[in-house]
Coordinates of C-alpha atoms and ligand atoms in Angstrom, one line a residue:
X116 CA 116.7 88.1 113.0
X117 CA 117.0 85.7 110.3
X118 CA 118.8 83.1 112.4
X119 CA 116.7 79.4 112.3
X120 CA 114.9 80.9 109.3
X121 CA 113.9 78.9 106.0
X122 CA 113.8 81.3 103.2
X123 CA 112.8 80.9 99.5
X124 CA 114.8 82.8 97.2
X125 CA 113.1 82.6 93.8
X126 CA 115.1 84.2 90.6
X127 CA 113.5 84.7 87.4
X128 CA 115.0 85.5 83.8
X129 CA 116.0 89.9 83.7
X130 CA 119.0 91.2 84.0
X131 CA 118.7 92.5 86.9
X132 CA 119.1 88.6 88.4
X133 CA 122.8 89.5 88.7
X134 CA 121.5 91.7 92.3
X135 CA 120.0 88.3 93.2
X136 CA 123.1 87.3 94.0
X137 CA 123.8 90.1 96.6
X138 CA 120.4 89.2 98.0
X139 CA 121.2 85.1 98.9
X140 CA 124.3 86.5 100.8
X141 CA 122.9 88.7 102.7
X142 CA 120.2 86.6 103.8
X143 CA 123.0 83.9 104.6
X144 CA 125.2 86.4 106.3
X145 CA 122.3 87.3 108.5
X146 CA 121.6 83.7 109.1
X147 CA 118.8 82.7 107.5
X148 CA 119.3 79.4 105.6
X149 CA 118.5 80.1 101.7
X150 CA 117.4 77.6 99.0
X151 CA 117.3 79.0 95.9
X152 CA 114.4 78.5 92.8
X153 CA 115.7 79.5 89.3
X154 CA 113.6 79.6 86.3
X155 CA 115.3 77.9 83.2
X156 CA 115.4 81.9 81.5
X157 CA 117.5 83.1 85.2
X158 CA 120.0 80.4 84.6
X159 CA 120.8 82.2 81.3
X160 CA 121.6 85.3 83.6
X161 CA 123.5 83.8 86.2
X162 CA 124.7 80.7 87.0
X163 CA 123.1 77.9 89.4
X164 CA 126.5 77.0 90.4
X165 CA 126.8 80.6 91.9
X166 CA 123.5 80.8 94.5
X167 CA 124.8 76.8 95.1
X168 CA 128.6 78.6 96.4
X169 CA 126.7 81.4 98.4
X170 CA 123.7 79.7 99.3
X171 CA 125.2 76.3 100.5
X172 CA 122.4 74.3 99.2
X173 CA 121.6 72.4 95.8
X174 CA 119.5 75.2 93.5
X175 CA 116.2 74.5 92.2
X176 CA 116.0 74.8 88.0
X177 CA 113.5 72.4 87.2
X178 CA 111.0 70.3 88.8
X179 CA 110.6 67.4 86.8
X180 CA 114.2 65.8 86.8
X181 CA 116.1 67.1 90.6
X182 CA 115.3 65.5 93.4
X183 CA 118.2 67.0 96.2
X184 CA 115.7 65.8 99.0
X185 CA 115.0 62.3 98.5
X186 CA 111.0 62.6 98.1
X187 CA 109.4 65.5 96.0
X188 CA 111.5 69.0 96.0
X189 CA 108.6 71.4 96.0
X190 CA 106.8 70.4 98.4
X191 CA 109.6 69.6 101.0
X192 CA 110.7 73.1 100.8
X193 CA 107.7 74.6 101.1
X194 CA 106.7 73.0 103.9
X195 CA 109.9 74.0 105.6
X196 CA 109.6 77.8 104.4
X197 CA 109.1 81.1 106.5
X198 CA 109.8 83.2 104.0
X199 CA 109.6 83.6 100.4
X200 CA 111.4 86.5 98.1
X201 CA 110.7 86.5 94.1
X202 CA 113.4 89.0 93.0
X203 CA 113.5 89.5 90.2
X204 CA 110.4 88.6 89.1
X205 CA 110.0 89.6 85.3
X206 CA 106.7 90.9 83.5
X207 CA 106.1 87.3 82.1
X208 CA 106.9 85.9 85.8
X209 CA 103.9 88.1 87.3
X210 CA 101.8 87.0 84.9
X211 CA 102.2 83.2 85.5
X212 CA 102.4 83.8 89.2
X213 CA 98.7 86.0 88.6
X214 CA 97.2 83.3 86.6
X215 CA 98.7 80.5 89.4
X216 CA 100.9 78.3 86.9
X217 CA 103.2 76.1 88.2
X218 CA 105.4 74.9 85.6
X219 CA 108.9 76.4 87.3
X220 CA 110.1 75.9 90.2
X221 CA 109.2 79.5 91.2
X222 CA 105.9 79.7 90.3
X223 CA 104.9 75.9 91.9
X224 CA 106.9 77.2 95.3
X225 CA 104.7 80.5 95.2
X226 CA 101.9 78.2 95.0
X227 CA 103.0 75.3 97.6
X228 CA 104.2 77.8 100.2
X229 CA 101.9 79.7 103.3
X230 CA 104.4 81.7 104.0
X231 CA 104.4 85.4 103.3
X232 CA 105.5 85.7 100.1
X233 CA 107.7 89.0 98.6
X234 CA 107.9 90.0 95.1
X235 CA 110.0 92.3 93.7
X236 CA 109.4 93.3 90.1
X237 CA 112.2 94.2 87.9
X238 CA 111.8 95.2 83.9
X239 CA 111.4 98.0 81.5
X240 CA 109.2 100.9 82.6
X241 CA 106.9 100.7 79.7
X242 CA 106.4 97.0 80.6
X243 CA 106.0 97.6 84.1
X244 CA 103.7 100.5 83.5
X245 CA 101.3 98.2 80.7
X246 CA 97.7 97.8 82.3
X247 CA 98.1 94.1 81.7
X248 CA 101.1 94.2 84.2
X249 CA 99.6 96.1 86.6
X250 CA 96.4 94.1 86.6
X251 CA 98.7 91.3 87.5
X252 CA 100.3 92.9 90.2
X253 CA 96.6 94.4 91.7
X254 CA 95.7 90.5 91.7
X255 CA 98.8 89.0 93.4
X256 CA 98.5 92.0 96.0
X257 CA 94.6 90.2 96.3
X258 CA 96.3 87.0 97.0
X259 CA 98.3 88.1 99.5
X260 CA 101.8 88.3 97.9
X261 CA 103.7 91.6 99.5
X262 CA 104.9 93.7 96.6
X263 CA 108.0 96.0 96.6
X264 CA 107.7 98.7 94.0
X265 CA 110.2 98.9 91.4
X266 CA 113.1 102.1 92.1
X267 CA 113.2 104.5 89.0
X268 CA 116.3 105.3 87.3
X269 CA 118.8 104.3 84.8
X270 CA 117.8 100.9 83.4
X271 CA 120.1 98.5 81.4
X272 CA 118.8 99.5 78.1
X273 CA 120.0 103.6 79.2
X274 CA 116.6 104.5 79.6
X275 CA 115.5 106.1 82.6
X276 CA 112.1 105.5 84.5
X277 CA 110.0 103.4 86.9
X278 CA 111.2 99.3 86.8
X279 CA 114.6 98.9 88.4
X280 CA 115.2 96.1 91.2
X281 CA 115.7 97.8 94.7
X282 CA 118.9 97.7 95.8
X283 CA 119.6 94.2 97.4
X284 CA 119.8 96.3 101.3
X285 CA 115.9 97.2 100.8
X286 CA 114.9 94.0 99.9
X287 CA 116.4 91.9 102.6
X288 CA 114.8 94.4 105.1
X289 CA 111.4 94.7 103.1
X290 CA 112.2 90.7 103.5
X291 CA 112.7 91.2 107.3
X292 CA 109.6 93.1 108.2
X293 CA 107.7 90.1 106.8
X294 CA 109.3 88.0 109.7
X295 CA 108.7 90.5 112.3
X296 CA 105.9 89.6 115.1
X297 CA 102.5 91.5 114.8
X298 CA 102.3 92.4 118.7
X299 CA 102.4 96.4 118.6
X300 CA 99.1 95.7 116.1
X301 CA 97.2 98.9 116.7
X302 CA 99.6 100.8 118.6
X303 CA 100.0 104.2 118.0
X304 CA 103.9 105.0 118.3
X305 CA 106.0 108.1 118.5
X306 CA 109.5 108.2 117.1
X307 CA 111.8 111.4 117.2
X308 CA 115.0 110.8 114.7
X309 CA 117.8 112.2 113.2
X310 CA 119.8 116.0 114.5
X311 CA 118.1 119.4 114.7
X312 CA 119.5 122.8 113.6
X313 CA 119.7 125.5 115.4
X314 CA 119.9 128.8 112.8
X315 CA 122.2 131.5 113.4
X316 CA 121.5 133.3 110.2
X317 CA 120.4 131.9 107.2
X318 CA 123.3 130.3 105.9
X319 CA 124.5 129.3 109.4
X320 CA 123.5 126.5 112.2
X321 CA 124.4 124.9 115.3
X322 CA 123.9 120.6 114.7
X323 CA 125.4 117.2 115.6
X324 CA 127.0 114.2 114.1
X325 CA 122.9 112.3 113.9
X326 CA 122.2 110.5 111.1
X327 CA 118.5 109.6 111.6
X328 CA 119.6 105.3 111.2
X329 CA 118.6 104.7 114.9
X330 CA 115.7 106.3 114.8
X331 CA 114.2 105.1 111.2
X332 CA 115.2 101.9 112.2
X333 CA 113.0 102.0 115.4
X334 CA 109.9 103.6 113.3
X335 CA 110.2 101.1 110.2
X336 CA 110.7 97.7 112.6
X337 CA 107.3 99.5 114.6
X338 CA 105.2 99.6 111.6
X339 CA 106.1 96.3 110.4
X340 CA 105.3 95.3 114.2
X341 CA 102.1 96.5 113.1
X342 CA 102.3 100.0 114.7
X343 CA 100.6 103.0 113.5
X344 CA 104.1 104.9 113.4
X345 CA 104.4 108.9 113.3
X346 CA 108.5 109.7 112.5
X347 CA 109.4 113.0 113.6
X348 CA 112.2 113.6 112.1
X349 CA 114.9 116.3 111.8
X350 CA 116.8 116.7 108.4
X351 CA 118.5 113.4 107.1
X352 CA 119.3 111.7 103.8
X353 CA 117.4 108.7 104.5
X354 CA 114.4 107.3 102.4
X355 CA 111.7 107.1 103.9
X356 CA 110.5 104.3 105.7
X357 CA 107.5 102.1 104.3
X358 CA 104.3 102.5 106.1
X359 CA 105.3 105.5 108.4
X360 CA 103.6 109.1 108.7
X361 CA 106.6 111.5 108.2
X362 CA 106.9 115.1 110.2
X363 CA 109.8 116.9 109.1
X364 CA 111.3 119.2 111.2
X365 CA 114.4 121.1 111.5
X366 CA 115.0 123.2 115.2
X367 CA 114.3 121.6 118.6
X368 CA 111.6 124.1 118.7
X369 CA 109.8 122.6 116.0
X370 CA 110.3 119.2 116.9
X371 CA 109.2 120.3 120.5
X372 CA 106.2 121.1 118.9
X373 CA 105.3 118.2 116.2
X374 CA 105.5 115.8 119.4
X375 CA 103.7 118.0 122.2
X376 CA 100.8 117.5 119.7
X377 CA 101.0 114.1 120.1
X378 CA 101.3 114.1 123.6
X379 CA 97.9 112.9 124.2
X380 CA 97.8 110.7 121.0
X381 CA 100.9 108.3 121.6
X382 CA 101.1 105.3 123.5
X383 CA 105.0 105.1 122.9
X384 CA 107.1 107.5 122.2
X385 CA 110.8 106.3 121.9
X386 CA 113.4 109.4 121.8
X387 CA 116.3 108.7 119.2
X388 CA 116.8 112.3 118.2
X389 CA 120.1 114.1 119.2
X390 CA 118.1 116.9 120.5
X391 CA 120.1 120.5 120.5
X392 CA 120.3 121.5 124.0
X393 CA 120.9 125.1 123.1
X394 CA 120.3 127.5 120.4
X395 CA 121.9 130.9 119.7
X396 CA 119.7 133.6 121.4
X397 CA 119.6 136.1 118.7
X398 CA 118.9 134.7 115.0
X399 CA 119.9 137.4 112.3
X400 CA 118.1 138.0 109.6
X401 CA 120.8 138.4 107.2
X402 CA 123.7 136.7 107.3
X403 CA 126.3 137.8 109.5
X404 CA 129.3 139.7 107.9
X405 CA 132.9 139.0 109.0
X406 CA 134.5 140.6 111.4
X407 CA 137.8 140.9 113.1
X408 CA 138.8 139.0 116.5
X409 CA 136.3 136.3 117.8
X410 CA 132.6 136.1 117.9
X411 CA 131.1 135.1 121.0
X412 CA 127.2 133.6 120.1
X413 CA 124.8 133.6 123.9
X414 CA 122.7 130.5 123.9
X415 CA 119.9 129.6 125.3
X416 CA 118.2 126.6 126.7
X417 CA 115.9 124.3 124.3
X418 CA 113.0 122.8 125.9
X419 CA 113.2 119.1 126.9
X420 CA 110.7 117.1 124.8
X421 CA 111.3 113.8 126.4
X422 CA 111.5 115.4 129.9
X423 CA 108.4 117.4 128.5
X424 CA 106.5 114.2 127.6
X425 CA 107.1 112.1 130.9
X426 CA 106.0 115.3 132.9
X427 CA 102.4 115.0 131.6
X428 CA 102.8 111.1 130.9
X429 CA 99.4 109.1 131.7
X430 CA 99.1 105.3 133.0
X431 CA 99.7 103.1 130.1
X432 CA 102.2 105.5 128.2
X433 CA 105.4 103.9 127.6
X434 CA 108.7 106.1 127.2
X435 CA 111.9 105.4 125.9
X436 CA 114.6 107.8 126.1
X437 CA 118.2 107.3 125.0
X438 CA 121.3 107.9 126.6
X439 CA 124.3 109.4 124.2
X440 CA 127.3 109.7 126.7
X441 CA 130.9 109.5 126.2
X442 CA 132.0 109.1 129.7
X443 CA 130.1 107.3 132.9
X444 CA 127.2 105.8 131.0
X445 CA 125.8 103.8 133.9
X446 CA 125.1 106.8 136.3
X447 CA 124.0 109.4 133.3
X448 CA 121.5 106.7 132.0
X449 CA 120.3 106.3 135.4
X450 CA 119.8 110.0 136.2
X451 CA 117.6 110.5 133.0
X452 CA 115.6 107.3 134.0
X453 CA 114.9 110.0 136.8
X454 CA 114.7 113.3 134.6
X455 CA 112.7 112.0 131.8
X456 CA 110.4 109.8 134.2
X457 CA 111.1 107.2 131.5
X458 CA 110.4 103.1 131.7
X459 CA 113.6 102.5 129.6
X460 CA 116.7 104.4 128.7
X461 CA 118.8 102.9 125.6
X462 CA 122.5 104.3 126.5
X463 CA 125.0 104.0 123.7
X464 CA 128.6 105.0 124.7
X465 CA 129.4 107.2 121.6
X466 CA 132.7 107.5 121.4
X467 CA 133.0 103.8 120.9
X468 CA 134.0 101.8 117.2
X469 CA 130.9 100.6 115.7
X470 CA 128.6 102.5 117.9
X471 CA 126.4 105.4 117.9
X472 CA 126.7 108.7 115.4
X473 CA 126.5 107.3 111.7
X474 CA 127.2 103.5 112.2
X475 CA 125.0 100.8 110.8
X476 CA 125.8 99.2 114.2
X477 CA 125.0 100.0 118.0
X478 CA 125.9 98.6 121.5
X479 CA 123.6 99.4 124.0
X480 CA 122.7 98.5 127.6
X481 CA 119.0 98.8 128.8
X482 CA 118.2 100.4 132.0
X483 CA 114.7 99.5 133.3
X484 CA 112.4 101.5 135.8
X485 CA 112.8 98.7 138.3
X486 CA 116.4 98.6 138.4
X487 CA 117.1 95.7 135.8
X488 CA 120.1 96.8 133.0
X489 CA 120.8 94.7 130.4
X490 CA 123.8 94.9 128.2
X491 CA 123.1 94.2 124.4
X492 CA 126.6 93.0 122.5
X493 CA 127.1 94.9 119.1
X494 CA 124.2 94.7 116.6
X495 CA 123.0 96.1 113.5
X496 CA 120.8 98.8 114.4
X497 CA 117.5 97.1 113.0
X498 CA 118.4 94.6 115.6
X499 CA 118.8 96.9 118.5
X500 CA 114.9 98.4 117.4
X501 CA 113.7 95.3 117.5
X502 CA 115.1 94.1 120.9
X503 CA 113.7 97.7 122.2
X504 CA 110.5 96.8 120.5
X505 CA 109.9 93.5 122.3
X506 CA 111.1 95.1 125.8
X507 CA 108.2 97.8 125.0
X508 CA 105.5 95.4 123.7
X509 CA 106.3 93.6 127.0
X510 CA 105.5 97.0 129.0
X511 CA 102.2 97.5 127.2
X512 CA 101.2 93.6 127.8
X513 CA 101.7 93.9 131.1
X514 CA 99.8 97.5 131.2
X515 CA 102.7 99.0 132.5
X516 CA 101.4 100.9 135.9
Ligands
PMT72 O1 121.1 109.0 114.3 P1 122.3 108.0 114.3 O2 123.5 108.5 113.4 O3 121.9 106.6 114.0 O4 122.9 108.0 115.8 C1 122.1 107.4 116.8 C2 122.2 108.3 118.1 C3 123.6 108.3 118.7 C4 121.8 109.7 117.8 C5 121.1 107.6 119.1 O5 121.5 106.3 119.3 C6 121.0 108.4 120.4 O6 121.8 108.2 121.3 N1 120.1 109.3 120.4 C7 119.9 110.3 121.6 C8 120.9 111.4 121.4 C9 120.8 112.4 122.5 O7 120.5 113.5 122.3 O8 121.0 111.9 123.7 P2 121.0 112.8 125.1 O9 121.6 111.9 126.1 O10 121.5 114.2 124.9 O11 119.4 113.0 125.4 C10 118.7 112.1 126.2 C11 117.3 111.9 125.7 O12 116.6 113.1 125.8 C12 117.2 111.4 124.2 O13 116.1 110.5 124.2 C13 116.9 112.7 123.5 O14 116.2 112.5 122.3 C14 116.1 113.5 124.5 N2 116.2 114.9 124.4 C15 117.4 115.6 124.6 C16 117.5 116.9 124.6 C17 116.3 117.7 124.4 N3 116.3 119.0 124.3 N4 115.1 117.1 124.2 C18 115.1 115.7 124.2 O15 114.0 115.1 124.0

């Protein structure tokens, strides 16, 4: 995603600066091409010399005396920037950037740039909590910065509460979204994630190996698409993502539910849950005692949801179903093109290294309505939402009859 991509990585003088440095190479690593803006306080933290080995590019402390570029710094960068990331940006930062000083090379870039521009404060709860601070942020949100709230927990000084950096992950991808096209603006989208359980008693359950990343992935890259994003979501130890409406569920029945009550809502609905297929007929009440020789539990059939969904699906409805197999992937995806009267199945062969159950990574092919399959080499799974993202935006644009 970041590949071709200019981005600003300003650092300003907290301790937390040292997470800056896991920031710049992930940006690099996922190809964006990073210059680097230290205030003279950051370089107290961390070294220029170390963004200048990860980055690849001369760093930025001071505007009056380095000129890398031949004609003036500033501005050549921000001319050339698509994206700009303060992290982290200290209580004394926000307050220059809030009252638009520009005697840093971060605070002139935030100012040159027209770019979107992400800040990420970083400092002691009682500091971040001060109405002087917060004032600042509720004006650089008025600007049009994009602010990503502080995590709570343990702080340097031991103290716990509200003012920690995110981890470096949640700022490249609140990064990311920034990047992402606007063309599902409006749209009202569907997402099922994540396993279901299937009680037995109430200690016991019938589940899968789902983690929810395929699905949250596809919901959070929709809402920064500009989606109106409804998750539904069995249980997972994912955090939520940013600017999606949550339904947690926990049996196929209730998920079966949440979405039928949707059905009319929706324009897309894009099914990454590993449904159950079954559930045990009988649920006890207490929990079963143990007994001698083996159990045998009856099951019975869960409904369908996505099969449930294309049945009553209207013109203009777009439906994505995946595909989970582990043997003939081609003709299994095909059939529940058919059985789920879906426009696009997403098959993932499970069984296969850096695919499917868990994984930060997927391989998929794509298998359209009018015969065309496409298969997608290995990517991260934010990158497989986003290539089923444009495939759908292209079935809406086209009004998909
Ligand atoms: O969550 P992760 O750890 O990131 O793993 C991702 C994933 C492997 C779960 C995901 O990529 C995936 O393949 N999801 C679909 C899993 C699945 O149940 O596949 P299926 O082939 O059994 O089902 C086909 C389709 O019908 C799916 O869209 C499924 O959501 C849907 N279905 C299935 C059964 C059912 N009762 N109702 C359904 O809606």
């Amino acid at each position: 995603m970041l590949a071709g991509k200019t981005v600003l990585l300003g650092v300003s003088g907290g301790i937390a600066a040292y997470k800056a440095v896991a920031v710049c190479s992930q940006l690099v690593q996922r190809g964006a091409e990073v210059h680097v803006l230290m205030t003279s306080a950051a370089t107290r933290f961390v070294t220029p010399l170390t963004f200048q080995a990860i980055s690849g590019h001369p760093v930025l402390t001071d505007l009056l005396t380095e000129q890398h570029y031949g004609h003036v710094d500033h501005v050549h960068l921000a001319h050339r920037a698509d994206l700009m990331v303060i992290a982290p940006a200290t209580a004394n930062l926000l307050a220059r950037l809030a009252a638009g000083q520009a005697d840093d090379p971060v605070t002139a870039l935030a100012l040159a740039v027209r770019c979107p521009v992400l800040v990420a404060p970083a400092m002691e709860p009682n500091m971040y909590a001060h109405p002087a601070t917060q004032a600042n942020i509720a004006r650089l949100r008025q600007y049009g910065y994009h602010i990503l709230e502080p995590a709570e927990g343990r702080m340097a000084s031991g103290r716990y509460g509200k003012g920690r950096l995110p981890e470096p992950e949640a700022i490249v991808a609140a990064a990311m979204d920034l990047l992402r096209p606007r063309d599902l603006e409006g749209r009202r989208v569907l997402v099922t994630a994540g396993p279901t359980r299937e009680p037995l008693d109430p200690v016991r359950f019938l589940s899968n190996r789902s983690t929810g990343k395929m699905g949250y992935a596809i919901a959070r890259a929709a809402a920064a698409r500009g989606a109106e994003v409804v998750l539904v979501s069995g249980p997972t130890a994912l955090p939520d993502p940013p600017g999606v409406e949550i339904v947690r569920v926990e049996s196929a029945l209730e998920m079966h539910r949440e979405v039928m009550a949707r059905a009319d809502w929706l324009e897309v609905a894009v099914g990454a849950a590993a449904v159950a297929d079954w559930r045990p007929a009988v649920y006890h009440e207490q929990k079963m005692k143990k007994q001698d020789g083996p159990l045998v539990v009856e099951l019975v059939r869960n409904p369908d949801i996505m099969a449930d969904l294309g049945a009553r699906k209207r013109p203009g409805q777009v439906l994505v179903a995946f595909a989970a197999e582990t043997t003939d992937l081609d003709s299994h995806a095909r059939q529940k093109l058919t059985s789920k009267n879906a426009d696009l199945v997403v098959a993932n062969d499970v069984t296969e290294p850096g695919s499917g159950f868990g994984t930060d990574t997927n391989r998929v092919r794509i298998y359209h309505r009018d015969g065309r399959e496409e298969a997608l080499p290995l990517l991260t799974k934010d990158e497989v939402a986003d290539a089923i993202l444009d495939r759908v935006a292209a079935l809406l644009a086209g009004g998909n009859r």
